[in-house]
Amino acid sequence: MAETPAAPHRTTGSTLLHPLSALLGIPLDQINFVACQLFALLAAFWFRIYLGPSHASSAVRHAFATLFGIYFAVFCFGWYSIHLFVLVLMNYGIMNMASIPNIHRYSFVVAMGYLTLCHISRIYIFHYGILTTDFSGPLMIITQKITTLACQLHDGIGRQAEELTAEQNRLAVKTRPSFLEYLSYLLNFMSIIAGPCSNYKDYIAFIEGRHVHMKLLEVNWKQKGYDRLPDPSPTGAVMYKLCITLVSLVLFLTLTKNFPMAYIIDNEFLDKTPFLTRLGYLYVVTQSAKPKYYFAWTLADAVNNAAGYGFSGVDERGAFRWDLLSNLNIWNIETATSFKMYIENWNIQTAAWLKRVCYDRAPWYPTALTFVLSALWHGIYPGYYFTFLTGILITLAARAIRNNCRHYFLSSVPLKMTYDVATWVVTQLAVCYTVAPFVMLAVEPTIKFYKSMYFHMHILSILVLLLLPIRPQTHSVRRPQNQTNQNSVKSKDK
């Protein structure tokens, strides 16, 4: 059946807020998403104040977080939320029945396999008219959590401490979680809708009231000028993040709809616009596409902080930090002077997940395998694969340029500034060039776009890799902790 003009108000979840959706002219799935996150924010404050560790047992906190999370999932996604519960239950069975040496493999295959099947089903359900917030988003977060826990459980029970890196040893899980702990970790209301993925040990420490104390001990709070154990409040961090959320929402409502990505492949635009102007417009439309991500991820971070989760310690000035679960660093993104710096500050928790379950464990070709996993995790739309395969090529070329050329520009401040400005421009344009297919999704518009850009980034990247010598990278995936401590200067990707 063809879509009617009322299609923007469709949703797979509750239609309770349809009048508000019609009044504002905003798709109902987006209205439901924002409503759930705002309600989650209020619930998070209540959870911290009235169900804090000093007022309620861990079991009560787990149960409350789980039940509210299930309600939000059903409200937003209706019967499609069954996919979330099926995947959670299947992997709980694997976690309890599989042998420890294989638990991470079985969990990974089942979780990624089920996610991929759901991605395929979305092609037939939504075609390319995909809903902005469908059930696949939470399913992707749950897949991250399942595989994270499985790997950390394998590290904690199936491997010796000396076989692990320092990070793997710190995050290793020594005992299988109970059913309630497992459900709470995967389905809690703070992260069910928009994430982010967090480590199991951090989450359990938060529920049990050890989270803040544990992080303060890690940074040695006495050396930060405190004479007694401080009790940091997240209120300031939450207010700051809500301000960013509000600005992002305004930018989304004003900029994003006025600068559609599809215009850069419009025939009239291509015929009448010179190449450099098209490059400039590409930068503008890419910038305009960011506010919705800034909004969703910053609001999700604020929800977790409001519940008292996300404390990461004390900075060098003695100020409390609430960025343990932050998914982006906007300043570093907008000022990035390398492809690597951009990636490291965009969707931070997903990058951390990719590193922990793939990059650090891949026996060979870690960069390529990580990009492939990232593409599979995002979905099966062809545009995703154009983006991530192009990303591999540009990452390797950028690394070659940095390794071979950067040291020539460090001898004086003007030279260093010239290098930084040039690399900022190239990085921002390279990112725009790379992510355009991610938004376009289909093959035909992607090829049309790259033709209009003369495949210039592909050609330049290939020339760089052919002409510049490639310095070998040390891959320390299996290095035991004691060897890492003895030779900590080595790293894989610099």
GROMACS .gro file of C-alpha atoms in nm:
model
  494
    1MET     CA    1   0.000   0.000   0.000
    2ALA     CA    2   0.135   0.341  -0.091
    3GLU     CA    3   0.212   0.582   0.189
    4THR     CA    4  -0.038   0.859   0.245
    5PRO     CA    5   0.043   1.215   0.354
    6ALA     CA    6  -0.030   1.102   0.710
    7ALA     CA    7   0.269   0.868   0.700
    8PRO     CA    8   0.492   1.106   0.902
    9HIS     CA    9   0.264   1.032   1.199
   10ARG     CA   10   0.296   0.653   1.183
   11THR     CA   11   0.472   0.460   1.454
   12THR     CA   12   0.520   0.102   1.563
   13GLY     CA   13   0.439   0.200   1.921
   14SER     CA   14   0.173   0.391   2.113
   15THR     CA   15  -0.054   0.640   1.933
   16LEU     CA   16  -0.143   0.819   2.257
   17LEU     CA   17   0.054   1.128   2.154
   18HIS     CA   18  -0.078   1.141   1.797
   19PRO     CA   19  -0.266   1.472   1.856
   20LEU     CA   20   0.060   1.634   1.970
   21SER     CA   21   0.240   1.490   1.668
   22ALA     CA   22  -0.026   1.631   1.434
   23LEU     CA   23  -0.018   1.969   1.607
   24LEU     CA   24   0.361   2.005   1.584
   25GLY     CA   25   0.399   1.836   1.245
   26ILE     CA   26   0.667   1.606   1.386
   27PRO     CA   27   0.661   1.229   1.317
   28LEU     CA   28   0.495   1.033   1.597
   29ASP     CA   29   0.790   0.798   1.643
   30GLN     CA   30   1.007   1.101   1.723
   31ILE     CA   31   0.746   1.241   1.962
   32ASN     CA   32   0.731   0.906   2.145
   33PHE     CA   33   1.110   0.894   2.164
   34VAL     CA   34   1.140   1.242   2.316
   35ALA     CA   35   0.848   1.183   2.552
   36CYS     CA   36   1.002   0.863   2.685
   37GLN     CA   37   1.341   1.023   2.732
   38LEU     CA   38   1.194   1.323   2.915
   39PHE     CA   39   0.991   1.092   3.137
   40ALA     CA   40   1.305   0.883   3.191
   41LEU     CA   41   1.485   1.201   3.299
   42LEU     CA   42   1.223   1.271   3.565
   43ALA     CA   43   1.222   0.907   3.671
   44ALA     CA   44   1.601   0.916   3.696
   45PHE     CA   45   1.595   1.207   3.941
   46TRP     CA   46   1.330   1.026   4.147
   47PHE     CA   47   1.531   0.703   4.127
   48ARG     CA   48   1.842   0.873   4.266
   49ILE     CA   49   1.663   1.060   4.543
   50TYR     CA   50   1.405   0.807   4.664
   51LEU     CA   51   1.549   0.474   4.549
   52GLY     CA   52   1.913   0.550   4.617
   53PRO     CA   53   2.137   0.276   4.761
   54SER     CA   54   2.074   0.408   5.113
   55HIS     CA   55   1.695   0.391   5.071
   56ALA     CA   56   1.639   0.071   4.871
   57SER     CA   57   1.803  -0.265   4.822
   58SER     CA   58   1.988  -0.358   4.505
   59ALA     CA   59   1.706  -0.597   4.411
   60VAL     CA   60   1.447  -0.317   4.431
   61ARG     CA   61   1.666  -0.086   4.223
   62HIS     CA   62   1.722  -0.358   3.963
   63ALA     CA   63   1.351  -0.437   3.946
   64PHE     CA   64   1.243  -0.074   3.913
   65ALA     CA   65   1.500  -0.001   3.641
   66THR     CA   66   1.398  -0.315   3.449
   67LEU     CA   67   1.020  -0.268   3.466
   68PHE     CA   68   1.035   0.095   3.358
   69GLY     CA   69   1.271   0.003   3.075
   70ILE     CA   70   1.032  -0.266   2.949
   71TYR     CA   71   0.743  -0.018   2.963
   72PHE     CA   72   0.935   0.242   2.762
   73ALA     CA   73   1.027  -0.017   2.499
   74VAL     CA   74   0.664  -0.129   2.457
   75PHE     CA   75   0.540   0.233   2.449
   76CYS     CA   76   0.785   0.331   2.175
   77PHE     CA   77   0.793   0.015   1.963
   78GLY     CA   78   0.478  -0.184   2.037
   79TRP     CA   79   0.493  -0.552   1.955
   80TYR     CA   80   0.828  -0.502   1.778
   81SER     CA   81   0.979  -0.475   2.126
   82ILE     CA   82   0.937  -0.854   2.142
   83HIS     CA   83   1.260  -0.872   1.939
   84LEU     CA   84   1.445  -0.712   2.231
   85PHE     CA   85   1.309  -0.960   2.482
   86VAL     CA   86   1.369  -1.262   2.257
   87LEU     CA   87   1.734  -1.169   2.206
   88VAL     CA   88   1.784  -1.105   2.579
   89LEU     CA   89   1.633  -1.441   2.677
   90MET     CA   90   1.822  -1.637   2.411
   91ASN     CA   91   2.153  -1.499   2.523
   92TYR     CA   92   2.075  -1.553   2.889
   93GLY     CA   93   2.039  -1.921   2.801
   94ILE     CA   94   2.371  -1.914   2.617
   95MET     CA   95   2.542  -1.740   2.909
   96ASN     CA   96   2.431  -2.015   3.147
   97MET     CA   97   2.469  -2.320   2.922
   98ALA     CA   98   2.767  -2.247   2.698
   99SER     CA   99   3.117  -2.340   2.803
  100ILE     CA  100   3.326  -2.050   2.924
  101PRO     CA  101   3.592  -2.087   2.649
  102ASN     CA  102   3.317  -2.038   2.389
  103ILE     CA  103   3.067  -1.815   2.566
  104HIS     CA  104   3.185  -1.497   2.393
  105ARG     CA  105   3.183  -1.663   2.051
  106TYR     CA  106   2.833  -1.809   2.081
  107SER     CA  107   2.694  -1.488   2.228
  108PHE     CA  108   2.853  -1.281   1.954
  109VAL     CA  109   2.725  -1.503   1.671
  110VAL     CA  110   2.370  -1.524   1.807
  111ALA     CA  111   2.340  -1.155   1.896
  112MET     CA  112   2.489  -1.026   1.570
  113GLY     CA  113   2.301  -1.291   1.369
  114TYR     CA  114   1.966  -1.195   1.522
  115LEU     CA  115   2.041  -0.825   1.478
  116THR     CA  116   2.130  -0.882   1.112
  117LEU     CA  117   1.805  -1.074   1.052
  118CYS     CA  118   1.613  -0.785   1.205
  119HIS     CA  119   1.803  -0.539   0.986
  120ILE     CA  120   1.700  -0.745   0.683
  121SER     CA  121   1.339  -0.750   0.798
  122ARG     CA  122   1.342  -0.369   0.818
  123ILE     CA  123   1.403  -0.358   0.443
  124TYR     CA  124   1.066  -0.527   0.391
  125ILE     CA  125   0.887  -0.341   0.672
  126PHE     CA  126   1.004   0.014   0.611
  127HIS     CA  127   1.194  -0.013   0.280
  128TYR     CA  128   1.413   0.297   0.251
  129GLY     CA  129   1.143   0.510   0.418
  130ILE     CA  130   1.290   0.400   0.751
  131LEU     CA  131   1.144   0.540   1.072
  132THR     CA  132   1.384   0.767   1.257
  133THR     CA  133   1.341   0.569   1.579
  134ASP     CA  134   1.244   0.207   1.518
  135PHE     CA  135   1.311  -0.105   1.726
  136SER     CA  136   1.653  -0.164   1.570
  137GLY     CA  137   1.813   0.117   1.774
  138PRO     CA  138   1.755  -0.047   2.114
  139LEU     CA  139   1.836  -0.386   1.961
  140MET     CA  140   2.175  -0.251   1.852
  141ILE     CA  141   2.247  -0.125   2.205
  142ILE     CA  142   2.141  -0.457   2.359
  143THR     CA  143   2.367  -0.640   2.111
  144GLN     CA  144   2.657  -0.427   2.232
  145LYS     CA  145   2.579  -0.505   2.595
  146ILE     CA  146   2.536  -0.878   2.537
  147THR     CA  147   2.867  -0.913   2.355
  148THR     CA  148   3.045  -0.684   2.602
  149LEU     CA  149   2.930  -0.889   2.899
  150ALA     CA  150   3.010  -1.219   2.725
  151CYS     CA  151   3.367  -1.108   2.648
  152GLN     CA  152   3.421  -0.972   2.998
  153LEU     CA  153   3.276  -1.289   3.151
  154HIS     CA  154   3.512  -1.494   2.934
  155ASP     CA  155   3.803  -1.277   3.051
  156GLY     CA  156   3.704  -1.312   3.416
  157ILE     CA  157   3.640  -1.687   3.429
  158GLY     CA  158   3.806  -1.840   3.124
  159ARG     CA  159   4.142  -1.665   3.116
  160GLN     CA  160   4.428  -1.607   3.357
  161ALA     CA  161   4.491  -1.254   3.480
  162GLU     CA  162   4.839  -1.247   3.325
  163GLU     CA  163   4.684  -1.315   2.982
  164LEU     CA  164   4.475  -0.998   2.995
  165THR     CA  165   4.554  -0.637   2.918
  166ALA     CA  166   4.521  -0.391   3.206
  167GLU     CA  167   4.179  -0.278   3.083
  168GLN     CA  168   4.052  -0.632   3.029
  169ASN     CA  169   4.165  -0.726   3.380
  170ARG     CA  170   3.991  -0.422   3.530
  171LEU     CA  171   3.661  -0.495   3.352
  172ALA     CA  172   3.666  -0.876   3.382
  173VAL     CA  173   3.350  -1.028   3.535
  174LYS     CA  174   3.426  -1.312   3.779
  175THR     CA  175   3.076  -1.461   3.825
  176ARG     CA  176   2.772  -1.510   3.605
  177PRO     CA  177   2.503  -1.249   3.680
  178SER     CA  178   2.165  -1.346   3.821
  179PHE     CA  179   1.859  -1.324   3.596
  180LEU     CA  180   1.747  -0.996   3.755
  181GLU     CA  181   2.094  -0.841   3.725
  182TYR     CA  182   2.112  -0.952   3.362
  183LEU     CA  183   1.771  -0.803   3.276
  184SER     CA  184   1.851  -0.481   3.458
  185TYR     CA  185   2.182  -0.437   3.280
  186LEU     CA  186   2.027  -0.492   2.936
  187LEU     CA  187   1.682  -0.336   2.974
  188ASN     CA  188   1.714  -0.057   3.233
  189PHE     CA  189   1.510   0.257   3.162
  190MET     CA  190   1.816   0.485   3.153
  191SER     CA  191   1.958   0.325   2.837
  192ILE     CA  192   1.685   0.112   2.675
  193ILE     CA  193   1.582   0.380   2.424
  194ALA     CA  194   1.907   0.551   2.322
  195GLY     CA  195   2.188   0.382   2.513
  196PRO     CA  196   2.468   0.413   2.564
  197CYS     CA  197   2.638   0.080   2.621
  198SER     CA  198   2.827   0.062   2.950
  199ASN     CA  199   3.042  -0.197   3.119
  200TYR     CA  200   2.868  -0.452   3.340
  201LYS     CA  201   3.093  -0.393   3.642
  202ASP     CA  202   3.030  -0.019   3.630
  203TYR     CA  203   2.654  -0.070   3.610
  204ILE     CA  204   2.643  -0.317   3.901
  205ALA     CA  205   2.862  -0.085   4.109
  206PHE     CA  206   2.613   0.195   4.037
  207ILE     CA  207   2.312  -0.014   4.142
  208GLU     CA  208   2.487  -0.128   4.460
  209GLY     CA  209   2.602   0.224   4.550
  210ARG     CA  210   2.974   0.166   4.493
  211HIS     CA  211   3.004   0.350   4.163
  212VAL     CA  212   3.118   0.695   4.281
  213HIS     CA  213   3.341   0.559   4.557
  214MET     CA  214   3.507   0.320   4.313
  215LYS     CA  215   3.585   0.596   4.064
  216LEU     CA  216   3.720   0.826   4.337
  217LEU     CA  217   3.956   0.553   4.455
  218GLU     CA  218   4.079   0.505   4.098
  219VAL     CA  219   4.187   0.871   4.077
  220ASN     CA  220   4.320   0.891   4.437
  221TRP     CA  221   4.084   1.166   4.555
  222LYS     CA  222   4.306   1.269   4.850
  223GLN     CA  223   4.568   1.397   4.606
  224LYS     CA  224   4.300   1.617   4.445
  225GLY     CA  225   4.275   1.834   4.757
  226TYR     CA  226   3.985   1.668   4.941
  227ASP     CA  227   4.031   1.593   5.313
  228ARG     CA  228   3.731   1.356   5.323
  229LEU     CA  229   3.547   1.143   5.072
  230PRO     CA  230   3.337   1.383   4.861
  231ASP     CA  231   2.976   1.324   4.756
  232PRO     CA  232   2.954   1.469   4.404
  233SER     CA  233   2.613   1.576   4.273
  234PRO     CA  234   2.529   1.527   3.904
  235THR     CA  235   2.285   1.820   3.896
  236GLY     CA  236   2.530   2.067   3.741
  237ALA     CA  237   2.637   1.820   3.474
  238VAL     CA  238   2.274   1.735   3.394
  239MET     CA  239   2.177   2.102   3.359
  240TYR     CA  240   2.474   2.167   3.130
  241LYS     CA  241   2.386   1.869   2.910
  242LEU     CA  242   2.021   1.971   2.896
  243CYS     CA  243   2.129   2.312   2.765
  244ILE     CA  244   2.327   2.140   2.490
  245THR     CA  245   2.023   1.923   2.422
  246LEU     CA  246   1.798   2.227   2.387
  247VAL     CA  247   2.036   2.404   2.148
  248SER     CA  248   2.070   2.085   1.944
  249LEU     CA  249   1.692   2.052   1.923
  250VAL     CA  250   1.656   2.409   1.798
  251LEU     CA  251   1.927   2.351   1.536
  252PHE     CA  252   1.761   2.026   1.430
  253LEU     CA  253   1.422   2.192   1.385
  254THR     CA  254   1.565   2.490   1.195
  255LEU     CA  255   1.868   2.362   1.001
  256THR     CA  256   1.826   1.993   0.935
  257LYS     CA  257   1.503   2.020   0.735
  258ASN     CA  258   1.627   2.321   0.538
  259PHE     CA  259   1.947   2.154   0.417
  260PRO     CA  260   1.854   1.804   0.298
  261MET     CA  261   2.134   1.569   0.196
  262ALA     CA  262   1.938   1.468  -0.115
  263TYR     CA  263   1.991   1.815  -0.268
  264ILE     CA  264   2.359   1.747  -0.332
  265ILE     CA  265   2.264   1.493  -0.603
  266ASP     CA  266   1.983   1.701  -0.752
  267ASN     CA  267   2.039   1.725  -1.129
  268GLU     CA  268   1.980   2.099  -1.148
  269PHE     CA  269   2.216   2.158  -0.855
  270LEU     CA  270   2.488   1.944  -1.016
  271ASP     CA  271   2.451   2.113  -1.356
  272LYS     CA  272   2.467   2.471  -1.229
  273THR     CA  273   2.704   2.449  -0.931
  274PRO     CA  274   3.085   2.442  -0.959
  275PHE     CA  275   3.283   2.172  -0.780
  276LEU     CA  276   3.417   2.387  -0.495
  277THR     CA  277   3.070   2.521  -0.420
  278ARG     CA  278   2.938   2.165  -0.409
  279LEU     CA  279   3.212   2.080  -0.160
  280GLY     CA  280   3.109   2.373   0.057
  281TYR     CA  281   2.743   2.273   0.043
  282LEU     CA  282   2.838   1.916   0.131
  283TYR     CA  283   3.001   2.049   0.448
  284VAL     CA  284   2.689   2.254   0.531
  285VAL     CA  285   2.443   1.965   0.488
  286THR     CA  286   2.666   1.732   0.689
  287GLN     CA  287   2.681   1.987   0.971
  288SER     CA  288   2.303   2.018   0.953
  289ALA     CA  289   2.262   1.642   0.996
  290LYS     CA  290   2.456   1.635   1.325
  291PRO     CA  291   2.218   1.809   1.570
  292LYS     CA  292   1.980   1.512   1.592
  293TYR     CA  293   2.269   1.293   1.709
  294TYR     CA  294   2.391   1.562   1.947
  295PHE     CA  295   2.037   1.586   2.086
  296ALA     CA  296   1.972   1.214   2.131
  297TRP     CA  297   2.311   1.119   2.274
  298THR     CA  298   2.344   1.417   2.508
  299LEU     CA  299   1.992   1.367   2.642
  300ALA     CA  300   2.066   0.998   2.701
  301ASP     CA  301   2.384   1.094   2.888
  302ALA     CA  302   2.185   1.341   3.100
  303VAL     CA  303   1.929   1.072   3.189
  304ASN     CA  304   2.201   0.840   3.319
  305ASN     CA  305   2.369   1.122   3.512
  306ALA     CA  306   2.037   1.225   3.669
  307ALA     CA  307   2.009   0.872   3.808
  308GLY     CA  308   2.359   0.908   3.955
  309TYR     CA  309   2.532   0.697   3.689
  310GLY     CA  310   2.822   0.818   3.476
  311PHE     CA  311   3.066   0.961   3.731
  312SER     CA  312   3.422   0.920   3.601
  313GLY     CA  313   3.638   1.085   3.866
  314VAL     CA  314   3.812   1.417   3.920
  315ASP     CA  315   3.997   1.619   3.656
  316GLU     CA  316   4.332   1.793   3.694
  317ARG     CA  317   4.160   2.105   3.834
  318GLY     CA  318   3.981   1.906   4.103
  319ALA     CA  319   3.639   1.930   3.935
  320PHE     CA  320   3.407   1.631   3.928
  321ARG     CA  321   3.363   1.462   3.591
  322TRP     CA  322   3.040   1.302   3.471
  323ASP     CA  323   3.153   1.181   3.129
  324LEU     CA  324   3.191   0.805   3.182
  325LEU     CA  325   2.896   0.743   2.948
  326SER     CA  326   2.930   1.045   2.720
  327ASN     CA  327   2.886   0.945   2.358
  328LEU     CA  328   3.050   1.246   2.195
  329ASN     CA  329   3.279   1.540   2.250
  330ILE     CA  330   3.136   1.816   2.032
  331TRP     CA  331   3.436   2.048   2.056
  332ASN     CA  332   3.682   1.776   1.957
  333ILE     CA  333   3.456   1.668   1.672
  334GLU     CA  334   3.426   2.015   1.524
  335THR     CA  335   3.798   2.090   1.566
  336ALA     CA  336   3.933   1.746   1.470
  337THR     CA  337   4.254   1.761   1.267
  338SER     CA  338   4.265   1.390   1.185
  339PHE     CA  339   4.021   1.121   1.080
  340LYS     CA  340   4.124   0.921   1.388
  341MET     CA  341   4.052   1.212   1.624
  342TYR     CA  342   3.709   1.259   1.467
  343ILE     CA  343   3.617   0.892   1.502
  344GLU     CA  344   3.742   0.876   1.861
  345ASN     CA  345   3.507   1.158   1.965
  346TRP     CA  346   3.199   1.053   1.769
  347ASN     CA  347   2.977   0.777   1.913
  348ILE     CA  348   3.243   0.717   2.177
  349GLN     CA  349   3.075   0.425   2.351
  350THR     CA  350   3.025   0.237   2.024
  351ALA     CA  351   3.391   0.295   1.939
  352ALA     CA  352   3.485   0.159   2.283
  353TRP     CA  353   3.265  -0.147   2.221
  354LEU     CA  354   3.425  -0.211   1.882
  355LYS     CA  355   3.768  -0.186   2.041
  356ARG     CA  356   3.689  -0.424   2.327
  357VAL     CA  357   3.505  -0.696   2.135
  358CYS     CA  358   3.682  -0.679   1.798
  359TYR     CA  359   3.994  -0.463   1.766
  360ASP     CA  360   4.164  -0.588   2.083
  361ARG     CA  361   4.075  -0.950   2.005
  362ALA     CA  362   4.122  -0.970   1.627
  363PRO     CA  363   4.419  -1.195   1.544
  364TRP     CA  364   4.491  -1.002   1.223
  365TYR     CA  365   4.373  -0.699   1.019
  366PRO     CA  366   4.213  -0.534   1.325
  367THR     CA  367   4.133  -0.203   1.152
  368ALA     CA  368   3.956  -0.365   0.856
  369LEU     CA  369   3.767  -0.615   1.071
  370THR     CA  370   3.654  -0.339   1.306
  371PHE     CA  371   3.516  -0.130   1.018
  372VAL     CA  372   3.337  -0.439   0.879
  373LEU     CA  373   3.182  -0.517   1.218
  374SER     CA  374   3.074  -0.155   1.252
  375ALA     CA  375   2.899  -0.172   0.914
  376LEU     CA  376   2.726  -0.503   0.999
  377TRP     CA  377   2.614  -0.365   1.334
  378HIS     CA  378   2.462  -0.056   1.172
  379GLY     CA  379   2.264  -0.256   0.917
  380ILE     CA  380   2.260  -0.392   0.564
  381TYR     CA  381   2.183  -0.080   0.365
  382PRO     CA  382   2.449  -0.049   0.092
  383GLY     CA  383   2.529   0.308   0.192
  384TYR     CA  384   2.668   0.188   0.524
  385TYR     CA  385   2.922  -0.031   0.347
  386PHE     CA  386   3.026   0.246   0.109
  387THR     CA  387   3.087   0.463   0.416
  388PHE     CA  388   3.288   0.212   0.615
  389LEU     CA  389   3.493   0.080   0.323
  390THR     CA  390   3.575   0.437   0.225
  391GLY     CA  391   3.659   0.499   0.591
  392ILE     CA  392   3.915   0.218   0.590
  393LEU     CA  393   4.087   0.365   0.285
  394ILE     CA  394   4.093   0.721   0.419
  395THR     CA  395   4.207   0.608   0.765
  396LEU     CA  396   4.506   0.423   0.619
  397ALA     CA  397   4.593   0.717   0.393
  398ALA     CA  398   4.562   0.968   0.678
  399ARG     CA  399   4.787   0.753   0.895
  400ALA     CA  400   5.048   0.735   0.619
  401ILE     CA  401   5.046   1.112   0.572
  402ARG     CA  402   5.073   1.178   0.944
  403ASN     CA  403   5.357   0.929   0.994
  404ASN     CA  404   5.556   1.059   0.696
  405CYS     CA  405   5.488   1.433   0.697
  406ARG     CA  406   5.381   1.567   1.036
  407HIS     CA  407   5.729   1.590   1.188
  408TYR     CA  408   5.833   1.840   0.919
  409PHE     CA  409   5.581   2.092   1.056
  410LEU     CA  410   5.673   2.081   1.424
  411SER     CA  411   5.981   2.302   1.408
  412SER     CA  412   5.795   2.632   1.450
  413VAL     CA  413   5.459   2.765   1.564
  414PRO     CA  414   5.357   2.909   1.222
  415LEU     CA  415   5.434   2.579   1.050
  416LYS     CA  416   5.243   2.382   1.312
  417MET     CA  417   4.948   2.619   1.280
  418THR     CA  418   4.953   2.585   0.902
  419TYR     CA  419   4.955   2.206   0.935
  420ASP     CA  420   4.667   2.212   1.184
  421VAL     CA  421   4.452   2.439   0.965
  422ALA     CA  422   4.520   2.231   0.654
  423THR     CA  423   4.450   1.901   0.829
  424TRP     CA  424   4.132   2.042   0.985
  425VAL     CA  425   3.995   2.139   0.643
  426VAL     CA  426   4.091   1.806   0.487
  427THR     CA  427   3.954   1.607   0.782
  428GLN     CA  428   3.617   1.782   0.783
  429LEU     CA  429   3.576   1.744   0.406
  430ALA     CA  430   3.693   1.381   0.418
  431VAL     CA  431   3.435   1.303   0.686
  432CYS     CA  432   3.160   1.470   0.481
  433TYR     CA  433   3.265   1.274   0.173
  434THR     CA  434   3.272   0.949   0.371
  435VAL     CA  435   2.941   0.975   0.557
  436ALA     CA  436   2.719   1.100   0.272
  437PRO     CA  437   2.634   0.742   0.160
  438PHE     CA  438   2.546   0.660   0.522
  439VAL     CA  439   2.258   0.907   0.492
  440MET     CA  440   2.165   0.821   0.132
  441LEU     CA  441   2.149   0.445   0.208
  442ALA     CA  442   2.098   0.321  -0.150
  443VAL     CA  443   2.351   0.238  -0.423
  444GLU     CA  444   2.223   0.463  -0.700
  445PRO     CA  445   2.237   0.797  -0.514
  446THR     CA  446   2.572   0.699  -0.362
  447ILE     CA  447   2.732   0.632  -0.700
  448LYS     CA  448   2.578   0.949  -0.837
  449PHE     CA  449   2.722   1.146  -0.546
  450TYR     CA  450   3.072   1.001  -0.582
  451LYS     CA  451   3.066   1.065  -0.957
  452SER     CA  452   2.971   1.427  -0.892
  453MET     CA  453   3.272   1.445  -0.659
  454TYR     CA  454   3.495   1.275  -0.920
  455PHE     CA  455   3.584   1.008  -0.660
  456HIS     CA  456   3.853   1.255  -0.553
  457MET     CA  457   3.901   1.124  -0.196
  458HIS     CA  458   3.926   0.765  -0.318
  459ILE     CA  459   4.182   0.860  -0.582
  460LEU     CA  460   4.388   1.076  -0.347
  461SER     CA  461   4.388   0.806  -0.077
  462ILE     CA  462   4.505   0.539  -0.321
  463LEU     CA  463   4.781   0.766  -0.452
  464VAL     CA  464   4.897   0.837  -0.096
  465LEU     CA  465   4.913   0.466  -0.015
  466LEU     CA  466   5.103   0.394  -0.336
  467LEU     CA  467   5.353   0.678  -0.306
  468LEU     CA  468   5.422   0.706   0.067
  469PRO     CA  469   5.602   0.431   0.258
  470ILE     CA  470   5.384   0.248   0.509
  471ARG     CA  471   5.544   0.217   0.849
  472PRO     CA  472   5.459  -0.117   1.013
  473GLN     CA  473   5.212  -0.105   1.302
  474THR     CA  474   5.264  -0.314   1.614
  475HIS     CA  475   4.952  -0.514   1.696
  476SER     CA  476   4.945  -0.606   2.063
  477VAL     CA  477   4.617  -0.794   2.072
  478ARG     CA  478   4.741  -1.096   2.269
  479ARG     CA  479   5.006  -0.929   2.479
  480PRO     CA  480   4.975  -1.037   2.845
  481GLN     CA  481   4.944  -0.769   3.109
  482ASN     CA  482   5.293  -0.818   3.248
  483GLN     CA  483   5.447  -0.777   2.903
  484THR     CA  484   5.231  -0.470   2.844
  485ASN     CA  485   5.358  -0.313   3.162
  486GLN     CA  486   5.718  -0.383   3.061
  487ASN     CA  487   5.676  -0.231   2.718
  488SER     CA  488   5.389   0.014   2.746
  489VAL     CA  489   5.515   0.246   2.475
  490LYS     CA  490   5.401   0.011   2.201
  491SER     CA  491   5.054   0.054   2.054
  492LYS     CA  492   4.869  -0.059   1.748
  493ASP     CA  493   4.706   0.247   1.603
  494LYS     CA  494   4.878   0.579   1.635
   0.00000   0.00000   0.00000
